[in-house]
PDB file of C-alpha atoms and ligand atoms in Angstrom:
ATOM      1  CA  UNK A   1      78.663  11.283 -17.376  1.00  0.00           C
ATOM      2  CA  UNK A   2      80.698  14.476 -15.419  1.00  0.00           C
ATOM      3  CA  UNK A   3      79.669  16.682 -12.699  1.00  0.00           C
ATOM      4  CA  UNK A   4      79.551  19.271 -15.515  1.00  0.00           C
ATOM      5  CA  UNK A   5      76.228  17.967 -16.803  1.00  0.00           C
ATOM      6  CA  UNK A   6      74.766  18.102 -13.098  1.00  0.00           C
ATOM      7  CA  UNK A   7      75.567  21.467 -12.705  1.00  0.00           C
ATOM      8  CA  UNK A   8      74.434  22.077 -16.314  1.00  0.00           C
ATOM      9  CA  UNK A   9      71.221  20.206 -15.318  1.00  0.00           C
ATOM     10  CA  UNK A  10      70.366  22.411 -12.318  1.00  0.00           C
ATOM     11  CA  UNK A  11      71.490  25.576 -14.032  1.00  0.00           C
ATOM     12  CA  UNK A  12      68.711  25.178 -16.563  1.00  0.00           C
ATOM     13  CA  UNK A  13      66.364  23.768 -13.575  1.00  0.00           C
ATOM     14  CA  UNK A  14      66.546  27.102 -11.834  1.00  0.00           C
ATOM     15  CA  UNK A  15      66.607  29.214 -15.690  1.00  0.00           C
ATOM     16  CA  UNK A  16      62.960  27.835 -15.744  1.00  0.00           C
ATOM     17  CA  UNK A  17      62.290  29.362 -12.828  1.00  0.00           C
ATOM     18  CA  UNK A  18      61.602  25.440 -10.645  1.00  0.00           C
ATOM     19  CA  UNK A  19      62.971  24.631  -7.087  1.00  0.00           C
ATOM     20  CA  UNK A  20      66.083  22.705  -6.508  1.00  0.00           C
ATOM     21  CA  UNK A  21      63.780  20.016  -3.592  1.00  0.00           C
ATOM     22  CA  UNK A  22      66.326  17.552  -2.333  1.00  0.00           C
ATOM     23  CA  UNK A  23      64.801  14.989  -4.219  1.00  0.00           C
ATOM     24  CA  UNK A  24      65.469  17.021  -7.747  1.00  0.00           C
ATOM     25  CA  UNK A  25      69.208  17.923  -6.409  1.00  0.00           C
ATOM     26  CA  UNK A  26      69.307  13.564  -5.216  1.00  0.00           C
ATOM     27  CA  UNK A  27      68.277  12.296  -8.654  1.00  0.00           C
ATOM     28  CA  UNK A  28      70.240  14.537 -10.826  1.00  0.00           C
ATOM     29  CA  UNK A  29      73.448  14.011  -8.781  1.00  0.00           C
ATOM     30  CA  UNK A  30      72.547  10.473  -8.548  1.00  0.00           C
ATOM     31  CA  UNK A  31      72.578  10.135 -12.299  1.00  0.00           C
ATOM     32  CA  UNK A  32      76.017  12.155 -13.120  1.00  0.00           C
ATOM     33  CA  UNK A  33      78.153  10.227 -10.313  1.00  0.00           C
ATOM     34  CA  UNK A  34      77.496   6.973 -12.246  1.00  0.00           C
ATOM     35  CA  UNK A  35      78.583   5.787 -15.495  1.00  0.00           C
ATOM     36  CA  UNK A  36      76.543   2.840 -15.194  1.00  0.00           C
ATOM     37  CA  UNK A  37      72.822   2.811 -16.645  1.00  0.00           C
ATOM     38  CA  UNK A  38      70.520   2.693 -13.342  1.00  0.00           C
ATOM     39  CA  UNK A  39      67.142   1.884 -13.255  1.00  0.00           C
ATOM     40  CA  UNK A  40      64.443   4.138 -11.680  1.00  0.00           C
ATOM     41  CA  UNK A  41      64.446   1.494  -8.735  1.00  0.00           C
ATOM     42  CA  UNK A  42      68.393   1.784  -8.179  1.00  0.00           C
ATOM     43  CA  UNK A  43      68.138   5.169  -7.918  1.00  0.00           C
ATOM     44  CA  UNK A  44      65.341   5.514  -5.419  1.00  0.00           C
ATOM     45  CA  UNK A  45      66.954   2.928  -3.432  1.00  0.00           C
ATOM     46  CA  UNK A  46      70.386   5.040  -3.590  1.00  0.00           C
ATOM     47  CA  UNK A  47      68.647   8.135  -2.430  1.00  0.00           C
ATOM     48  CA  UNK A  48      66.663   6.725  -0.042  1.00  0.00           C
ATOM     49  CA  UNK A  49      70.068   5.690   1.937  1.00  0.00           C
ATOM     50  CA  UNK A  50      70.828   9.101   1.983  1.00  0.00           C
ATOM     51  CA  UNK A  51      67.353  10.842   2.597  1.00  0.00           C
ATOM     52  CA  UNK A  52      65.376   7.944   4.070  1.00  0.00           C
ATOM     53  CA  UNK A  53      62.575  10.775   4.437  1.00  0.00           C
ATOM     54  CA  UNK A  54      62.352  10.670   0.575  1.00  0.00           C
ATOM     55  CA  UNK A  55      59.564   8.068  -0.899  1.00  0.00           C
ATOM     56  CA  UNK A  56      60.069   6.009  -3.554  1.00  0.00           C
ATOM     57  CA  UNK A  57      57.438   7.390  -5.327  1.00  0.00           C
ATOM     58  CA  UNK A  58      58.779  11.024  -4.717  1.00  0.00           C
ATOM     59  CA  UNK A  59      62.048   9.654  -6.357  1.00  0.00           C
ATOM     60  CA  UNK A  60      59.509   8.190  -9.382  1.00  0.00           C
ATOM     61  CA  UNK A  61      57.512  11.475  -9.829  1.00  0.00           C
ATOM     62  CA  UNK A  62      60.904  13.209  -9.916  1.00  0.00           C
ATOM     63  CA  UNK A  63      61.919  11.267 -12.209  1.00  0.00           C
ATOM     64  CA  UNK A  64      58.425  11.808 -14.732  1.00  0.00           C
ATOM     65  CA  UNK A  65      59.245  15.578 -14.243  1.00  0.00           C
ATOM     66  CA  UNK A  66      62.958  15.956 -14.948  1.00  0.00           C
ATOM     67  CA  UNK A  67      62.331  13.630 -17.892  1.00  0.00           C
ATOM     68  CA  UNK A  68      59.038  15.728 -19.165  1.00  0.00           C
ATOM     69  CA  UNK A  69      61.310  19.222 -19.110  1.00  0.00           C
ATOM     70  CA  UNK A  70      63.838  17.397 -21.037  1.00  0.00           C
ATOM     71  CA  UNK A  71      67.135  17.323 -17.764  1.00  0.00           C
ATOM     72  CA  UNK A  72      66.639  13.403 -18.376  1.00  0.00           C
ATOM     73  CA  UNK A  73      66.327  10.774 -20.975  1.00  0.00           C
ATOM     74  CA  UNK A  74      64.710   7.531 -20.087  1.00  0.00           C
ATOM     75  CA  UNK A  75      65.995   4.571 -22.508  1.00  0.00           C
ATOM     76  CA  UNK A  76      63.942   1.625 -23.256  1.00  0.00           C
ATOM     77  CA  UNK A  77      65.665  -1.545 -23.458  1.00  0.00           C
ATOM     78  CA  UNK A  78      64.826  -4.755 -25.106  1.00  0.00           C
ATOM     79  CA  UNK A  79      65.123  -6.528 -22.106  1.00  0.00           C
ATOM     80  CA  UNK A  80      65.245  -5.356 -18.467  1.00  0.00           C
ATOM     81  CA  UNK A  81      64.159  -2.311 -17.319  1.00  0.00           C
ATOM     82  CA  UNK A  82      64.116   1.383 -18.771  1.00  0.00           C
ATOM     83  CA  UNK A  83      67.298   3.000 -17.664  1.00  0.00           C
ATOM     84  CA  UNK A  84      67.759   7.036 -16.819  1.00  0.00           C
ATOM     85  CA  UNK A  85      70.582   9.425 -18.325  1.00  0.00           C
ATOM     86  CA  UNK A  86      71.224  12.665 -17.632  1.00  0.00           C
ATOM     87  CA  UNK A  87      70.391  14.717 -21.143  1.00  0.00           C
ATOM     88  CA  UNK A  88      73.423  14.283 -23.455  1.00  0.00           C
ATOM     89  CA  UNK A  89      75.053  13.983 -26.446  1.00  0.00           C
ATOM     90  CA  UNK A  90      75.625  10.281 -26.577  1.00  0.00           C
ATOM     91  CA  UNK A  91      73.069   7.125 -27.550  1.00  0.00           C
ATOM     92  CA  UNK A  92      72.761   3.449 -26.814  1.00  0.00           C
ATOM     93  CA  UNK A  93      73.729   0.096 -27.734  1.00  0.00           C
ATOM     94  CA  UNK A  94      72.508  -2.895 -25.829  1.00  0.00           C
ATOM     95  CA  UNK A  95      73.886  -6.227 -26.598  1.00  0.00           C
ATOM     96  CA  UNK A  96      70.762  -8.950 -27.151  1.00  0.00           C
ATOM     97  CA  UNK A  97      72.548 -11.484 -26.239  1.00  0.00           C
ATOM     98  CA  UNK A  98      74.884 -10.512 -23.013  1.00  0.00           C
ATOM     99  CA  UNK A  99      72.753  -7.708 -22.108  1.00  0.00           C
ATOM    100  CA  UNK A 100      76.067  -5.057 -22.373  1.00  0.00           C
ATOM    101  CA  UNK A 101      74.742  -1.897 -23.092  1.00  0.00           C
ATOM    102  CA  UNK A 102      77.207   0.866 -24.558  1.00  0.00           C
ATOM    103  CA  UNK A 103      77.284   4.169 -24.940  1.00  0.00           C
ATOM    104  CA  UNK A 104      78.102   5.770 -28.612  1.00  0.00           C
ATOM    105  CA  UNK A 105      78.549   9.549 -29.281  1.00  0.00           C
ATOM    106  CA  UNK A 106      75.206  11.435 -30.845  1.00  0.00           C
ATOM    107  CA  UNK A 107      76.927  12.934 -33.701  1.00  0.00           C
ATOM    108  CA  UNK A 108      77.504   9.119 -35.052  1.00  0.00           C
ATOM    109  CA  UNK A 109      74.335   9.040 -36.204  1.00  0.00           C
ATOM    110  CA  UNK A 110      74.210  12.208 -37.920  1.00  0.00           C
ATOM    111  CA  UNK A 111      74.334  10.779 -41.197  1.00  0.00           C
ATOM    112  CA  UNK A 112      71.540   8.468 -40.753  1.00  0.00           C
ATOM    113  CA  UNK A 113      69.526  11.597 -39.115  1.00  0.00           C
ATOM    114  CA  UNK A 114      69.998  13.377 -41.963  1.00  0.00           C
ATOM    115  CA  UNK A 115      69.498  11.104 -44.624  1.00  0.00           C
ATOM    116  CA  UNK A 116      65.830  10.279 -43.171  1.00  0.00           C
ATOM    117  CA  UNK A 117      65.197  13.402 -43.069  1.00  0.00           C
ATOM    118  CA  UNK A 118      66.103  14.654 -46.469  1.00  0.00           C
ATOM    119  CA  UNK A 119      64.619  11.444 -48.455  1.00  0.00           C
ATOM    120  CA  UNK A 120      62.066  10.462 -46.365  1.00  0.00           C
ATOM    121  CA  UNK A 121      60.988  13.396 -44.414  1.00  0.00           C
ATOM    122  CA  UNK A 122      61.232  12.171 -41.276  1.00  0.00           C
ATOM    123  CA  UNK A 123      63.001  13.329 -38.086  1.00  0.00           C
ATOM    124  CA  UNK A 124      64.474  10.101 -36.106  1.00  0.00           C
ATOM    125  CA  UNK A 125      64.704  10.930 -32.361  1.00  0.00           C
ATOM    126  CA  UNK A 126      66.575   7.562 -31.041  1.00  0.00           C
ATOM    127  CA  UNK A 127      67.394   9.244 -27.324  1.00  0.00           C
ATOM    128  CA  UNK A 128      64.542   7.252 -25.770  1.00  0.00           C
ATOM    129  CA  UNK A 129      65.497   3.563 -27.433  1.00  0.00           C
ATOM    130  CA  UNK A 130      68.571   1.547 -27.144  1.00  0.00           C
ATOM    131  CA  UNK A 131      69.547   0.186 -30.150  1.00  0.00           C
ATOM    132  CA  UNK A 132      69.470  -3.748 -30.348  1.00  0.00           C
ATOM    133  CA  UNK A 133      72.567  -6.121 -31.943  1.00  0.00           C
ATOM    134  CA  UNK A 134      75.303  -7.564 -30.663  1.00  0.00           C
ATOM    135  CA  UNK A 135      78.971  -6.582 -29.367  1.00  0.00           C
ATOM    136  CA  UNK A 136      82.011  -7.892 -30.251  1.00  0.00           C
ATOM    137  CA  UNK A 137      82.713 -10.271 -27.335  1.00  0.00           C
ATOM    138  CA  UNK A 138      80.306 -12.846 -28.805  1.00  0.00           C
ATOM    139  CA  UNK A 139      81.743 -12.841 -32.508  1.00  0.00           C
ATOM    140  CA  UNK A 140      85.188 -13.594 -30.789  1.00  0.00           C
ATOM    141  CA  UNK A 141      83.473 -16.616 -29.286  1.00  0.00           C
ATOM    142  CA  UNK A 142      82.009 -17.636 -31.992  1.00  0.00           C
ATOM    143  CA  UNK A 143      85.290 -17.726 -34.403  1.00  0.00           C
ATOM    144  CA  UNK A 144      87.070 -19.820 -31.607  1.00  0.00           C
ATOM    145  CA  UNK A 145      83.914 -22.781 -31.396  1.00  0.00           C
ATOM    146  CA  UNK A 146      84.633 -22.694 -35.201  1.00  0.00           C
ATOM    147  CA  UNK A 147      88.273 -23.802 -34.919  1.00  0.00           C
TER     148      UNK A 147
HETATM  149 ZN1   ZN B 201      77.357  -8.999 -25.681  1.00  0.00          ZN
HETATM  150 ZN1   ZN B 202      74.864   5.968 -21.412  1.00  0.00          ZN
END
C-alpha cells in the first residue's frame, strides 16, 4: 500500500464529481498508511482519535460508499472479520490455521482467470474473498515433529 494509491483514490473521487468530507480524506489515508489488513472497527477507532467529531457509523457509511464506487475492496475472511484495501492490483491469502493473511500480486492469477473464462465461461472476480490454505510456517513444523 503507497501514498500513490491515496492520491490515486481521491483523484478519481473528485473525477466523479464527489466531495473530499474529512471522513472520505480519514478512511482513504487511513487505509494507504498501513500495510496491515484493518478491520472497519480499527479504522473508525483510528479516525476517531484524530476527528473525535467523526461517528463510527459515519466512518461505516464511508466505508459502504468508497467500497460501492469501487476506491475500496472489502475482503471476506474465513475467520475474523472482513478487512478493507484500498483498490489494487494484489489478492489474498489467509492462513486457516495461524490466521496470517498475505498479500499476492493480481496478475498471478491470470492464468486461472483466463482459463475459466475461456472453458467454462465464467469471469472469476476473487478481490472480495481471501483465499483459504495454509503458509509455509506450519509445514516447517510439521517436518520437525516428524523427526
Ligand atoms: Zn500460518
Ligand atoms: Zn493486502
Amino acid at each position: 500500500v503507497s501514498k500513490a494509491e491515496a492520491v490515486r483514490a481521491i483523484a478519481y473521487l473528485r473525477a466523479d464529481g464527489r466531495r473530499l468530507t474529512t471522513a472520505r480524506r480519514m478512511v482513504i489515508e487511513g487505509l494507504a498508511q498501513t500495510d496491515e489488513h484493518v478491520t472497519a472497527d480499527i479504522l473508525a477507532r483510528w479516525i476517531q482519535h484524530v476527528h473525535p467529531e467523526i461517528h463510527l457509523s459515519t466512518v461505516y457509511r464511508t466505508l459502504d460508499s468508497l467500497c460501492a464506487w469501487g476506491l475500496v475492496t472489502q475482503v471476506h475472511q474465513p475467520h475474523g472479520a472482513a478487512f478493507f484495501h484500498l483498490a489494487g492490483a494484489h489478492e489474498h491469502v489467509v492462513c486457516d490455521t495461524c490466521g496470517h493473511i498475505g498479500d499476492v500480486p493480481a496478475s498471478e492469477f491470470d492464468d486461472l482467470v483466463k482459463r475459466l473464462r475461456d472453458h467454462y465461461d465464467f469471469d472469476l472476480d476473487i478481490r472480495h474473498t481471501a483465499l483459504i490454505g495454509r503458509c509455509g510456517r506450519h509445514a516447517a513444523e510439521e517436518a520437525r515433529r516428524r523427526v
